[in-house]
Coordinates of C-alpha atoms and ligand atoms in Angstrom, one line a residue:
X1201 CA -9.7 -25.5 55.4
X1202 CA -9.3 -27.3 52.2
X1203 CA -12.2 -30.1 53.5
X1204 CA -14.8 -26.9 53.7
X1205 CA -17.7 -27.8 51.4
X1206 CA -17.7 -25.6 48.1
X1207 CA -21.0 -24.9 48.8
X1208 CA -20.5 -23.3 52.0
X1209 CA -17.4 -21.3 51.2
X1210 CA -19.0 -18.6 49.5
X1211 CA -21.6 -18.1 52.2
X1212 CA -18.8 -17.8 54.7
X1213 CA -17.5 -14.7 53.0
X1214 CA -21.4 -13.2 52.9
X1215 CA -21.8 -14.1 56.7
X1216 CA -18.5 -12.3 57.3
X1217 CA -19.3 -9.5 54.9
X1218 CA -22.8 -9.2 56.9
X1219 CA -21.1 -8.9 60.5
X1220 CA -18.2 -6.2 58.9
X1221 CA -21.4 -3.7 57.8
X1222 CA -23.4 -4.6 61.0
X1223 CA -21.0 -3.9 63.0
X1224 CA -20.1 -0.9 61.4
X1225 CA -23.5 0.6 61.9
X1226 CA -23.8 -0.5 64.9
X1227 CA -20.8 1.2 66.2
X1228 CA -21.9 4.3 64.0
X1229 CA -24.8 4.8 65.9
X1230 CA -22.1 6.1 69.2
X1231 CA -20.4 8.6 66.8
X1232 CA -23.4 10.2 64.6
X1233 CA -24.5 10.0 60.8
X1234 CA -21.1 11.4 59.7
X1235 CA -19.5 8.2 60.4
X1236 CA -22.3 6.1 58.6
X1237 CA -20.2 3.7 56.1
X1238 CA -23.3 3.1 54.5
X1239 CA -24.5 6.6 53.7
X1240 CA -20.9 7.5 53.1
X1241 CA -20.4 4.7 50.7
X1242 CA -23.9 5.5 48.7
X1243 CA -23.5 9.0 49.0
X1244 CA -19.7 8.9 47.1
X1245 CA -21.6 6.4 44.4
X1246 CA -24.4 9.0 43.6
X1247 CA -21.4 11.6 43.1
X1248 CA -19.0 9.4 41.2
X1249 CA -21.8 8.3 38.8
X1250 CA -21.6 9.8 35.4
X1251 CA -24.1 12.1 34.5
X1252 CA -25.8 10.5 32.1
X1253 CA -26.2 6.8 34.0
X1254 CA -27.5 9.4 36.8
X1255 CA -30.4 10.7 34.4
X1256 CA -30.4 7.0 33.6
X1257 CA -31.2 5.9 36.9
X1258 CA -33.7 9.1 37.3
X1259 CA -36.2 8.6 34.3
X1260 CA -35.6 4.7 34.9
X1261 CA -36.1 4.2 38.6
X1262 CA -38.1 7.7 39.7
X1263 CA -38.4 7.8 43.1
X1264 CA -37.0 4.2 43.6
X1265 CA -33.7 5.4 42.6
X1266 CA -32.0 5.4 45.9
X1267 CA -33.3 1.9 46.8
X1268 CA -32.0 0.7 44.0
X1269 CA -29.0 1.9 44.9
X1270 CA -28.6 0.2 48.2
X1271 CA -29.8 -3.1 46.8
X1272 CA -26.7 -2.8 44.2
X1273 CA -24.4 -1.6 46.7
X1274 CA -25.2 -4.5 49.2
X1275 CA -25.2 -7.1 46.6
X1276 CA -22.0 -5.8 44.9
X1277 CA -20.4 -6.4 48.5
X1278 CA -21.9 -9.6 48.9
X1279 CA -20.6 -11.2 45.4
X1280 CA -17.3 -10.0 46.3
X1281 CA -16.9 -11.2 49.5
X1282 CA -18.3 -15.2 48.7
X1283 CA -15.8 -14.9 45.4
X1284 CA -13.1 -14.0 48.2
X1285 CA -13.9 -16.7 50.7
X1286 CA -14.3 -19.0 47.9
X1287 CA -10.9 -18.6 46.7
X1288 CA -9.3 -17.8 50.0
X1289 CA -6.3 -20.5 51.2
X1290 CA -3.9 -20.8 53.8
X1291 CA -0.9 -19.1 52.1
X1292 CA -3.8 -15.9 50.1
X1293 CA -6.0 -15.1 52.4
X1294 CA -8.1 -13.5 49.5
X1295 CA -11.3 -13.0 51.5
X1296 CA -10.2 -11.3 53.9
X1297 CA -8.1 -9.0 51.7
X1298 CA -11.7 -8.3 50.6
X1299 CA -13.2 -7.6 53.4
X1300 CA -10.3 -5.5 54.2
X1301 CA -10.2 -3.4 50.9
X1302 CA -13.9 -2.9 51.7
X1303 CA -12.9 -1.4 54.7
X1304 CA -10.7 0.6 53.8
X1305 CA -12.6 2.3 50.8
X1306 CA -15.3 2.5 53.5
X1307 CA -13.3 4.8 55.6
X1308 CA -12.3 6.9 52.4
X1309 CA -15.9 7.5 51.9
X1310 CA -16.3 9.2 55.6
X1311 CA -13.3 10.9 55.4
X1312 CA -14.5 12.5 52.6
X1313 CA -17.9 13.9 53.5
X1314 CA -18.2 17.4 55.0
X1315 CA -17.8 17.3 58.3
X1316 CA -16.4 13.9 58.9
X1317 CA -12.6 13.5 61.1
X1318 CA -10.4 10.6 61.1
X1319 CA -12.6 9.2 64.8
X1320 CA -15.0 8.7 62.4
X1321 CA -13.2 5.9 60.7
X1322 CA -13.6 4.0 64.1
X1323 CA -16.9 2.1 63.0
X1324 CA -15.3 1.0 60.1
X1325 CA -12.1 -0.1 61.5
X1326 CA -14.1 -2.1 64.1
X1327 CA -17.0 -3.7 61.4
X1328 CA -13.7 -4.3 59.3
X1329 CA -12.1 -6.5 62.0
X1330 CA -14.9 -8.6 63.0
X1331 CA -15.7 -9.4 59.9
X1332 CA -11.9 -10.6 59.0
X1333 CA -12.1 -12.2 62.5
X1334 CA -15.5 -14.4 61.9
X1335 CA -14.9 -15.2 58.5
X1336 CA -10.7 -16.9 59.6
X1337 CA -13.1 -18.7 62.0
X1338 CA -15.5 -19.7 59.3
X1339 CA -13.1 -20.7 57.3
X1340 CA -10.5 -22.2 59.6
X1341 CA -12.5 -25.6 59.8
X1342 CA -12.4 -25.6 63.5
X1343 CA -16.5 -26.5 63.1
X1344 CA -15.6 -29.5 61.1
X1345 CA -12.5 -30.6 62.2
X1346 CA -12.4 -34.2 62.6
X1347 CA -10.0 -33.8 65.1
X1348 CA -13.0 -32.6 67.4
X1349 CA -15.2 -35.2 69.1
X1350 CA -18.2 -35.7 67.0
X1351 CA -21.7 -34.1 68.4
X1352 CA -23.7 -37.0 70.2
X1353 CA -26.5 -36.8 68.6
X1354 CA -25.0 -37.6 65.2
X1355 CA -25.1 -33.8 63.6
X1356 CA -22.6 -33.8 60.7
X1357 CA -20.3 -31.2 60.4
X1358 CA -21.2 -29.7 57.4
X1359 CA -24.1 -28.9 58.9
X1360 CA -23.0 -27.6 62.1
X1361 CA -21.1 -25.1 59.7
X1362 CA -24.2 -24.6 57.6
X1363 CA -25.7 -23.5 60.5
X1364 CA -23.6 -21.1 62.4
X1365 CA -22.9 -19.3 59.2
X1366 CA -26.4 -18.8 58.9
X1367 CA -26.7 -17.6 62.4
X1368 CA -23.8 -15.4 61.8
X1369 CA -25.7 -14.0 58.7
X1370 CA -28.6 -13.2 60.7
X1371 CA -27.0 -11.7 63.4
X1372 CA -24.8 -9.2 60.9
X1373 CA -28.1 -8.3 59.3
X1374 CA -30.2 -7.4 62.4
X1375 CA -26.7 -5.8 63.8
X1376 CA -27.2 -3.8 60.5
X1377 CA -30.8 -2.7 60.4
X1378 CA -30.8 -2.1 64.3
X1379 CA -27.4 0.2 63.6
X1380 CA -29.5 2.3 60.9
X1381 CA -32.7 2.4 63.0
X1382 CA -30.9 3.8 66.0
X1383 CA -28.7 6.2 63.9
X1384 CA -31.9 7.1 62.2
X1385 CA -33.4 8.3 65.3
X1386 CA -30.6 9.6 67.4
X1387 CA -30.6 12.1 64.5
X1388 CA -34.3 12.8 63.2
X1389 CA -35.2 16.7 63.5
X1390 CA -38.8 14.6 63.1
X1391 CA -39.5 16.1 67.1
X1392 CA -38.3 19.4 66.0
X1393 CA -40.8 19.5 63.3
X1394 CA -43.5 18.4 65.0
X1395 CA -43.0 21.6 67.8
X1396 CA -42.9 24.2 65.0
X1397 CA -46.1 26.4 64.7
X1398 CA -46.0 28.3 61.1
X1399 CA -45.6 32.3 61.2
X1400 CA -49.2 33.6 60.7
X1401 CA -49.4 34.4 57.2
X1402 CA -49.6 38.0 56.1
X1403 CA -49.7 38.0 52.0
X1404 CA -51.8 35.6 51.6
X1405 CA -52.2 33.0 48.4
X1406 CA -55.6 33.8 46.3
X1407 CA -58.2 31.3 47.7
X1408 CA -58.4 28.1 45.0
X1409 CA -61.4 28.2 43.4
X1410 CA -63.4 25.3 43.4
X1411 CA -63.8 25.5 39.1
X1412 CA -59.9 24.5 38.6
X1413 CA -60.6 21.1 39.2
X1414 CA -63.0 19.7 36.0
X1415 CA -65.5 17.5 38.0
X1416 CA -66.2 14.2 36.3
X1417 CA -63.0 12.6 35.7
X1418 CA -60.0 11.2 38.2
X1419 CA -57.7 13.7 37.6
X1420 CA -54.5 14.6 39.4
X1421 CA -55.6 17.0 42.3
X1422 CA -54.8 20.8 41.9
X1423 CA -53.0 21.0 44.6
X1424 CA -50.8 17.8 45.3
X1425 CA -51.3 16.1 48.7
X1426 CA -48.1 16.6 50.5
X1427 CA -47.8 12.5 50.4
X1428 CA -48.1 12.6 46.9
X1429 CA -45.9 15.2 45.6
X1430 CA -42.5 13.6 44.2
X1431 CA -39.6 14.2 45.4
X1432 CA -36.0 14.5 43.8
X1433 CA -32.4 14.8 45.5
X1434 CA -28.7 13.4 45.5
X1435 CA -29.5 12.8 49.7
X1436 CA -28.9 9.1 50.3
X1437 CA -30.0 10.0 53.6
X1438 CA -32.4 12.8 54.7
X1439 CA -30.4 15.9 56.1
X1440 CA -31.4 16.8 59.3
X1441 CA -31.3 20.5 60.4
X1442 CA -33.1 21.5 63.2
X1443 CA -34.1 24.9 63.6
X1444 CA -31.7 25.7 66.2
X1445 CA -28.7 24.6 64.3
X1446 CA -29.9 26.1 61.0
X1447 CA -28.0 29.3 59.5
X1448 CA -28.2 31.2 56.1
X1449 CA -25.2 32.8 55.1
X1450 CA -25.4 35.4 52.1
X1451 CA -22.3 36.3 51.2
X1452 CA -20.1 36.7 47.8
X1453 CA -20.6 40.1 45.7
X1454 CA -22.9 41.9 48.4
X1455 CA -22.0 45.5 50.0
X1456 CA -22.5 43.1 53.7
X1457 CA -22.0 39.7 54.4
X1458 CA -25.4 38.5 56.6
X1459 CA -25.5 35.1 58.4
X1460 CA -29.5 34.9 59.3
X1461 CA -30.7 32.5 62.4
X1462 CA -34.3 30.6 61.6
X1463 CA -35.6 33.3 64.8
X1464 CA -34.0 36.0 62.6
X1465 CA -36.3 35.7 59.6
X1466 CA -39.2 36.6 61.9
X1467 CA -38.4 40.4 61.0
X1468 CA -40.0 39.7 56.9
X1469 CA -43.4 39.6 55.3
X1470 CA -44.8 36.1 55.5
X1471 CA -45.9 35.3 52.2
X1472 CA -47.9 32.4 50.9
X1473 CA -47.8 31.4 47.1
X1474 CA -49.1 28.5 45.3
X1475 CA -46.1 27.3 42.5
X1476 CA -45.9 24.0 40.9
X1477 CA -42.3 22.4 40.8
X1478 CA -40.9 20.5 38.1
X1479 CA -37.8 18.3 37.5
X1480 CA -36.2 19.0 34.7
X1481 CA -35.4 14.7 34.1
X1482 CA -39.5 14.6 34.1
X1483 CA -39.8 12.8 30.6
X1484 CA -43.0 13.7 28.3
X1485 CA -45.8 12.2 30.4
X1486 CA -43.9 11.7 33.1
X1487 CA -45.0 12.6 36.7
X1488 CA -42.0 14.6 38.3
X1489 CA -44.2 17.4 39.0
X1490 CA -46.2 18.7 41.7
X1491 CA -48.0 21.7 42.7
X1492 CA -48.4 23.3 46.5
X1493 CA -48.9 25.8 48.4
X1494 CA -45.9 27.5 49.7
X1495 CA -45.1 29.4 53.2
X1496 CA -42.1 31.3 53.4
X1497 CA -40.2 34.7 52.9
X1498 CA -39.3 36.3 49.7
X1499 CA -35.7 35.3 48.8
X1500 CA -35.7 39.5 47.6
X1501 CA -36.1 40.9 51.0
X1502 CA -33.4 38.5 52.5
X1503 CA -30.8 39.6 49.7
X1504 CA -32.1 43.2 50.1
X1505 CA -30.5 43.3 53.1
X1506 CA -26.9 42.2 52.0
X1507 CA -27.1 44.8 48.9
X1508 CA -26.3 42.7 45.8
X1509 CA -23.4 43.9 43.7
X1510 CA -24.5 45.2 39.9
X1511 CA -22.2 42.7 38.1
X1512 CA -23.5 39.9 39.9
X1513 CA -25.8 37.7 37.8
X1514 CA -26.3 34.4 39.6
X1515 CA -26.7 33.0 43.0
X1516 CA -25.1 30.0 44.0
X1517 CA -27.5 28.2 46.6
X1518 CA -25.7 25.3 48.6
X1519 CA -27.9 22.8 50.5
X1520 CA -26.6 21.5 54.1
X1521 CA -25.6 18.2 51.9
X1522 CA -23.4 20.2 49.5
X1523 CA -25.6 19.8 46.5
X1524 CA -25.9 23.3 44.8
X1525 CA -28.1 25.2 42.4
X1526 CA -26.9 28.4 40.0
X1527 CA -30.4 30.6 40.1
X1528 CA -30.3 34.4 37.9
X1529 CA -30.5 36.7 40.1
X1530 CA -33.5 38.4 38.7
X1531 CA -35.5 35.3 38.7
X1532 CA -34.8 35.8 42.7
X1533 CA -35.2 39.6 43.3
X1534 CA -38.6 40.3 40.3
X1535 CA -41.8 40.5 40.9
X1536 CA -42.8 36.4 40.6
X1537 CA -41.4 36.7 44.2
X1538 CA -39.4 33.6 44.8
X1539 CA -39.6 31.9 48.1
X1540 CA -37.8 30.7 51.0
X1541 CA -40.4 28.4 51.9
X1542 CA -40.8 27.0 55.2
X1543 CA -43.9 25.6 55.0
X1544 CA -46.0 23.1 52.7
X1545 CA -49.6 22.8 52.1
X1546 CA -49.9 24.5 55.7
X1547 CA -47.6 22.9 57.6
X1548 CA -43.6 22.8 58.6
X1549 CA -41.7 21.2 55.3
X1550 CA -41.4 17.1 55.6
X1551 CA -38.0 16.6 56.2
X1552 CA -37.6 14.9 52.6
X1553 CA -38.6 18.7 51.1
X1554 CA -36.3 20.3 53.0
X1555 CA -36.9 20.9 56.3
X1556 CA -36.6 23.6 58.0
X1557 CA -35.9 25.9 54.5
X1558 CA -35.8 25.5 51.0
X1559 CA -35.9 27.7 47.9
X1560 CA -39.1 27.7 45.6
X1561 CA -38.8 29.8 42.4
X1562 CA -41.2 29.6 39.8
X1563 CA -40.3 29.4 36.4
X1564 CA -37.3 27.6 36.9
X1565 CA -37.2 23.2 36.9
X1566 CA -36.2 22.5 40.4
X1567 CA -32.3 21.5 39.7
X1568 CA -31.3 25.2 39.4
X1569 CA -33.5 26.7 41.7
X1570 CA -35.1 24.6 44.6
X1571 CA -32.6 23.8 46.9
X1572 CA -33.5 22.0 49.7
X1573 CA -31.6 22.3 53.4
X1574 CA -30.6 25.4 52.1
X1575 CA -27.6 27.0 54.1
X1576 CA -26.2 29.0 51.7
X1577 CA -26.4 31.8 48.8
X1578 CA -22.9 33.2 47.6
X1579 CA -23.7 36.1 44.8
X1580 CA -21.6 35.0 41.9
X1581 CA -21.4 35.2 37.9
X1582 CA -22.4 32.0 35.7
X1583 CA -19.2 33.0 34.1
X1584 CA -17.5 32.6 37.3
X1585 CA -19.3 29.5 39.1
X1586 CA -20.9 26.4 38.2
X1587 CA -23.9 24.2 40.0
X1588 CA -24.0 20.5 40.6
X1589 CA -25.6 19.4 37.7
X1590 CA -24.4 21.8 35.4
X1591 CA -20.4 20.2 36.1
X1592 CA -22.4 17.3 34.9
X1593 CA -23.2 18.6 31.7
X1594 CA -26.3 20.4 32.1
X1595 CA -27.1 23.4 31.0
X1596 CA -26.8 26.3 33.2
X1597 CA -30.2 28.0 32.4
X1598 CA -33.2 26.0 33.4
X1599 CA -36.4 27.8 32.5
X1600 CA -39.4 25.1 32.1
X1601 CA -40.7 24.1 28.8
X1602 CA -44.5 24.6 28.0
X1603 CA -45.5 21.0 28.1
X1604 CA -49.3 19.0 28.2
X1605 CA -49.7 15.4 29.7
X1606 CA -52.8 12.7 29.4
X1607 CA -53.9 11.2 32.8
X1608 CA -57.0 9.7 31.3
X1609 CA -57.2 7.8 30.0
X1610 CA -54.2 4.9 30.8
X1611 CA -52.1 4.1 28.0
X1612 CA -53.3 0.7 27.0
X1613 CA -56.3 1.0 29.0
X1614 CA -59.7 -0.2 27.6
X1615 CA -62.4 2.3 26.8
X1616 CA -66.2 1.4 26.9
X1617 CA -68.1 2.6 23.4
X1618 CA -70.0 5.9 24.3
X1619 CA -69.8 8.8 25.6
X1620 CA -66.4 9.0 27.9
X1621 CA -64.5 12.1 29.0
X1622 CA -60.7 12.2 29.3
X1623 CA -58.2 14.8 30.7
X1624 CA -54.8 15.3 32.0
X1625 CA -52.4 18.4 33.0
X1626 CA -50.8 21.3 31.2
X1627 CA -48.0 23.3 32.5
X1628 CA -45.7 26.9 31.2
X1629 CA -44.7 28.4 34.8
X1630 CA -43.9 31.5 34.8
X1631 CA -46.0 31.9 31.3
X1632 CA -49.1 30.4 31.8
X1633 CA -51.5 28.2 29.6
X1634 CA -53.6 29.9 27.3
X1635 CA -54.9 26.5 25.7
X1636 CA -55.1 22.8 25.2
X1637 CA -55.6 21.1 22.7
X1638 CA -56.2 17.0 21.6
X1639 CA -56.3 14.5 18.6
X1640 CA -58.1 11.4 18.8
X1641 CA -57.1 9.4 15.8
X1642 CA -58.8 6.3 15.6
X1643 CA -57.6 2.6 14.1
X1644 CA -55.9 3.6 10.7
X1645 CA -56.9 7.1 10.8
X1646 CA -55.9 10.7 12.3
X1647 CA -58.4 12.9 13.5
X1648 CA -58.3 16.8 13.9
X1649 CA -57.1 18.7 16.7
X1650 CA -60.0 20.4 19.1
X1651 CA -60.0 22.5 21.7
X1652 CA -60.0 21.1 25.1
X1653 CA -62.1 22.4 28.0
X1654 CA -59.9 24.3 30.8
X1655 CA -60.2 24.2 34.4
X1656 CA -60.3 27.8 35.9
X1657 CA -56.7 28.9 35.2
X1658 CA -54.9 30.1 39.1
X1659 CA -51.8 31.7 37.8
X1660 CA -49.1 31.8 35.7
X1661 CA -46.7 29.9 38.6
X1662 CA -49.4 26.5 38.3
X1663 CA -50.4 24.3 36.5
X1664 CA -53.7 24.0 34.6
X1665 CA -55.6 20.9 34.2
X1666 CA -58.0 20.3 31.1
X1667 CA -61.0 17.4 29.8
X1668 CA -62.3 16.8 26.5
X1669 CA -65.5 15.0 26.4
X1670 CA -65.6 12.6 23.5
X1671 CA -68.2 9.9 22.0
X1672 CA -66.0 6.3 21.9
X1673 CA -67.7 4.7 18.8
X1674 CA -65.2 2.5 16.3
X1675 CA -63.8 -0.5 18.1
X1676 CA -60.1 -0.8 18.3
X1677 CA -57.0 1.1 18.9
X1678 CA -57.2 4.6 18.9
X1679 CA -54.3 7.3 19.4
X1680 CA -54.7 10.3 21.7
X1681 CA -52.1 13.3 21.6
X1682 CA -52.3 16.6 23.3
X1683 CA -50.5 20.2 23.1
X1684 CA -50.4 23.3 25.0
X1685 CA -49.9 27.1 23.8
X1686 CA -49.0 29.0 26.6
X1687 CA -49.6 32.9 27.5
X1688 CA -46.8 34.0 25.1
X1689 CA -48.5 32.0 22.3
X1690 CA -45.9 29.7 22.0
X1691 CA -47.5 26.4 20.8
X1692 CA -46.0 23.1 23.0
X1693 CA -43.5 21.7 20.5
X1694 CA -43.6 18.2 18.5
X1695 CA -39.9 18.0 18.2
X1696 CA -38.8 15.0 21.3
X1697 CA -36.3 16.0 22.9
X1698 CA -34.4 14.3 25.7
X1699 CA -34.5 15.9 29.5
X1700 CA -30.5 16.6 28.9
X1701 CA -29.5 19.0 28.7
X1702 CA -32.4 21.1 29.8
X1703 CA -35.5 19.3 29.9
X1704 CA -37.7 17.1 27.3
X1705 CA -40.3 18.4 25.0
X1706 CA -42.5 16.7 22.4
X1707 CA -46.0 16.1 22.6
X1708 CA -47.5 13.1 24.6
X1709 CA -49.0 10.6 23.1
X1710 CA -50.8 7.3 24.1
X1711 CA -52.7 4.5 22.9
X1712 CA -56.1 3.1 24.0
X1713 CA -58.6 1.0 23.1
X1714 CA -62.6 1.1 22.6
X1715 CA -64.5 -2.3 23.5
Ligands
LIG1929 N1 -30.4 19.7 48.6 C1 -30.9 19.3 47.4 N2 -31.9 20.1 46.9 C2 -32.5 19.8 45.7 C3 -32.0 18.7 45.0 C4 -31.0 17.9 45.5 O1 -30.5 16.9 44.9 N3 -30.5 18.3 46.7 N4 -32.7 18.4 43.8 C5 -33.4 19.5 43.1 C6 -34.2 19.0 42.1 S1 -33.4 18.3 40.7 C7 -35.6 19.0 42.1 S2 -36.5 18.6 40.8 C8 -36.3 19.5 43.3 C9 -37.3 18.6 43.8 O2 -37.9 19.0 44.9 P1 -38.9 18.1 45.8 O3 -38.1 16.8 46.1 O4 -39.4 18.8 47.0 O5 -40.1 17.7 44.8 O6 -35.4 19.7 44.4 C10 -34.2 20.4 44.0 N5 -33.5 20.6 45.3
LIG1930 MO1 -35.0 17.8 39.2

């Protein structure tokens, strides 16, 4: 093994690292997504990661985030394992102690998911072995041993090695992507979906009238397209629930414990309610908010029929993935009529937003209220119980700051000279926005604040999208900065603040320039 080229040691150890995952969820597909490594793996990352490298990774990556994650994962095991291989000799067989620690950490992740048993180790134990067992081959020289008679056609041996460590590579990797394909399917609820009708709605949202959208400039869309609204969760993988298989449990300080079936919720009001969601890691001018129109039940009616305790002040909502959400318990039983939503823009929840139930409360930014998967709600104190991201050193009340963002124009973006008309978003749910209001302040200077034009205003639960028309005339790099004064009368702050603990403020400002 000493006469391996340097070169080729390293790629050994990848080759063999490929074949141990590949196999892995390959074998995985036979058991189910509770004995996915890979998930497993990612999944105990997300919840190991500190707090603040998760907000990090949030107002850094966005939607990305999870992708990014598996790239690091995946290249993390691949340095490892050529670093083992490379140092790996007769007497320390260091790359395949690698490749075995890896597997064993693997299994640790899937035992420690919810609802994962000791057979589901058996992917990993497997993967684990055939990746020791291909890379002692690798590595053993038998492709380049001398000893053997040389190929006839003159094929050196280096290369032969070269080359069946490639192939080996390959293989892992399409082993790897089939596994995840296959698992991906075996499980999807995507059928399930697709077969539900909505409930007929009987309280139905006001119509939208056509004057909420200012016409003349490319504004975000009142009401987000289902494809566009953005999405936030700890799920490395989707959950799928079906239907059948989904159960609320209400329990905790009630006068009756209730377990509801998805057939049971048949017996309440269908109710429709447009409500634009926030996340409370949105930073100024960010775009982790959307707005749609929700199907579902009020959460009220459902608790109604437990009977909540007088002394209980919060409701701890857990999500079929174990992430959970600490929601008062009058911002679930007054009058702004929060939802279990089952539906989206008219039809069954994507998966990704929770199919087949989620909470939607108004008001509130989405980490302690809009639990997705939702399986769930145990009446509890906030002096008693404490949510996912509030362990992680957020704070424990989440109500949504009055905050204004510019769409148009781009920051950096180049503005013709005459008459131009720009416009962006404003947002107090719960409150409402009473007004909006911009500065232009052009090269060297600062303007004066002026009113901007509002689109028609829907409710106090959406957003509210404003223009202001505006005559581009000096050349050069101008400044434009907006505010909001919601219902209350509350003017937007200028003081920044980060999204931690309980969500940014400041006003938003960005730079542009007339031509
Ligand atoms: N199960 C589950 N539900 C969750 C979360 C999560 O991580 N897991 N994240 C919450 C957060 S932080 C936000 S902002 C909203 C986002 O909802 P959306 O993805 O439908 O936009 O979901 C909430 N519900
Ligand atoms: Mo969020």
């Amino acid at each position: 093994m000493a006469g391996l080229p340097r070169t080729t040691r390293p790629w050994c150890g990848i080759a063999a690292a490929a074949v141990a995952v590949g196999v892995t969820e390959l074998v995985a597909v036979l058991f189910g997504p509770q004995a996915d490594a890979r998930t497993a793996v990612g999944s105990a990352v997300i919840d190991e990661t500190p707090g603040p490298v998760k907000e990090w990774a949030i107002t850094t990556f966005g939607m990305a985030d999870k992708l990014v994650l598996s790239v690091l994962v995946l290249a993390v095991i691949a340095v490892l394992a050529a670093a083992g291989a490379a140092l790996q000799t007769r007497r320390f067989p260091v790359g395949s102690a690698v490749i075995v620690a890896g597997g064993v950490l693997g299994c640790a992740a899937v035992l420690s998911r919810s609802g994962a048993g000791v057979p589901d180790t058996i992917p990993t134990v497997v993967g684990t072995a055939c990746g020791v067992a291909v890379l002692q081959f690798l590595l053993s020289g038998r492709l380049t041993d001398a000893a053997e008679p040389a190929p006839e056609d003159g094929v050196d041996r280096g290369r032969r090695l070269s080359l069946v460590t490639l192939g080996v590579l390959v293989a892992g990797g399409v082993a790897g992507v089939a596994g995840a394909a296959l698992s991906r399917r075996a499980a999807s609820v995507s059928a399930d979906r697709t077969a539900f009708a909505l409930p007929r709605v009987q309280v139905p949202a006001r119509p939208v009238p056509a004057a909420v959208q200012p016409p003349g400039v490319a504004l975000p869309s009142f009401i987000t397209p289902t494809a566009d609204f953005y999405r936030i969760d700890t799920a490395l993988s989707v959950p799928q629930v079906s239907r059948e298989e989904w159960q609320l449990r209400i329990h905790g300080m009630v006068d009756r414990e209730m377990t509801y079936r998805f057939a049971d919720l048949e017996r309440f009001e269908v109710v429709e309610k447009v409500v634009t969601l926030t996340c409370v890691s949105n930073p100024v001018g960010g775009d982790l908010i959307s707005n749609a129109t929700w199907t579902g039940y009020r959460v009220r009616d459902l608790l109604a029929e437990a009977g909540i305790h007088p002394d209980a002040d919060m409701v701890l909502s857990t999500s079929r993935d174990g992430f959970t959400a600490g929601t008062p318990v009058e911002a679930l039983t007054d009058a702004r009529d929060a939802l279990l939503a089952i539906g989206m823009n008219g039809e069954p929840l994507p998966t990704e937003h929770g199919y087949p139930a989620r909470l939607v409360v108004p008001g509130l930014y989405g980490y302690v209220s809009a639990t997705k998967w939702l399986v769930d709600l145990e009446l509890t104190r906030f002096d008693r119980a404490q949510a996912y991201w509030t362990k992680l050193g957020w704070s424990e009340r989440g109500p949504i700051k009055t905050e204004s963002r510019i769409d148009v124009p781009r920051s950096g973006g180049d503005v013709a000279s005459g008459p131009v008309t720009f416009g962006g978003v404003a947002w107090a749910q719960d409150r409402g926005v009473r007004a909006v209001e911009v500065r232009i302040d052009p090269p060297g200077g600062q303007g004066d604040w002026r009113p901007a034009t509002l689109g028609a205003g829907y409710s106090n639960d959406t957003w509210r999208l404003w223009t202001v028309d505006w005559e581009a005339r000096d050349r050069g790099l101008h400044t434009i900065t907006v505010r909001a004064t919601d219902n209350t009368g509350a003017v937007q702050t200028a003081d920044r603040a980060d999204p931690v603990p309980d969500g940014a403020t400041g006003w938003h400002s960005i730079v542009f320039n007339v031509t």
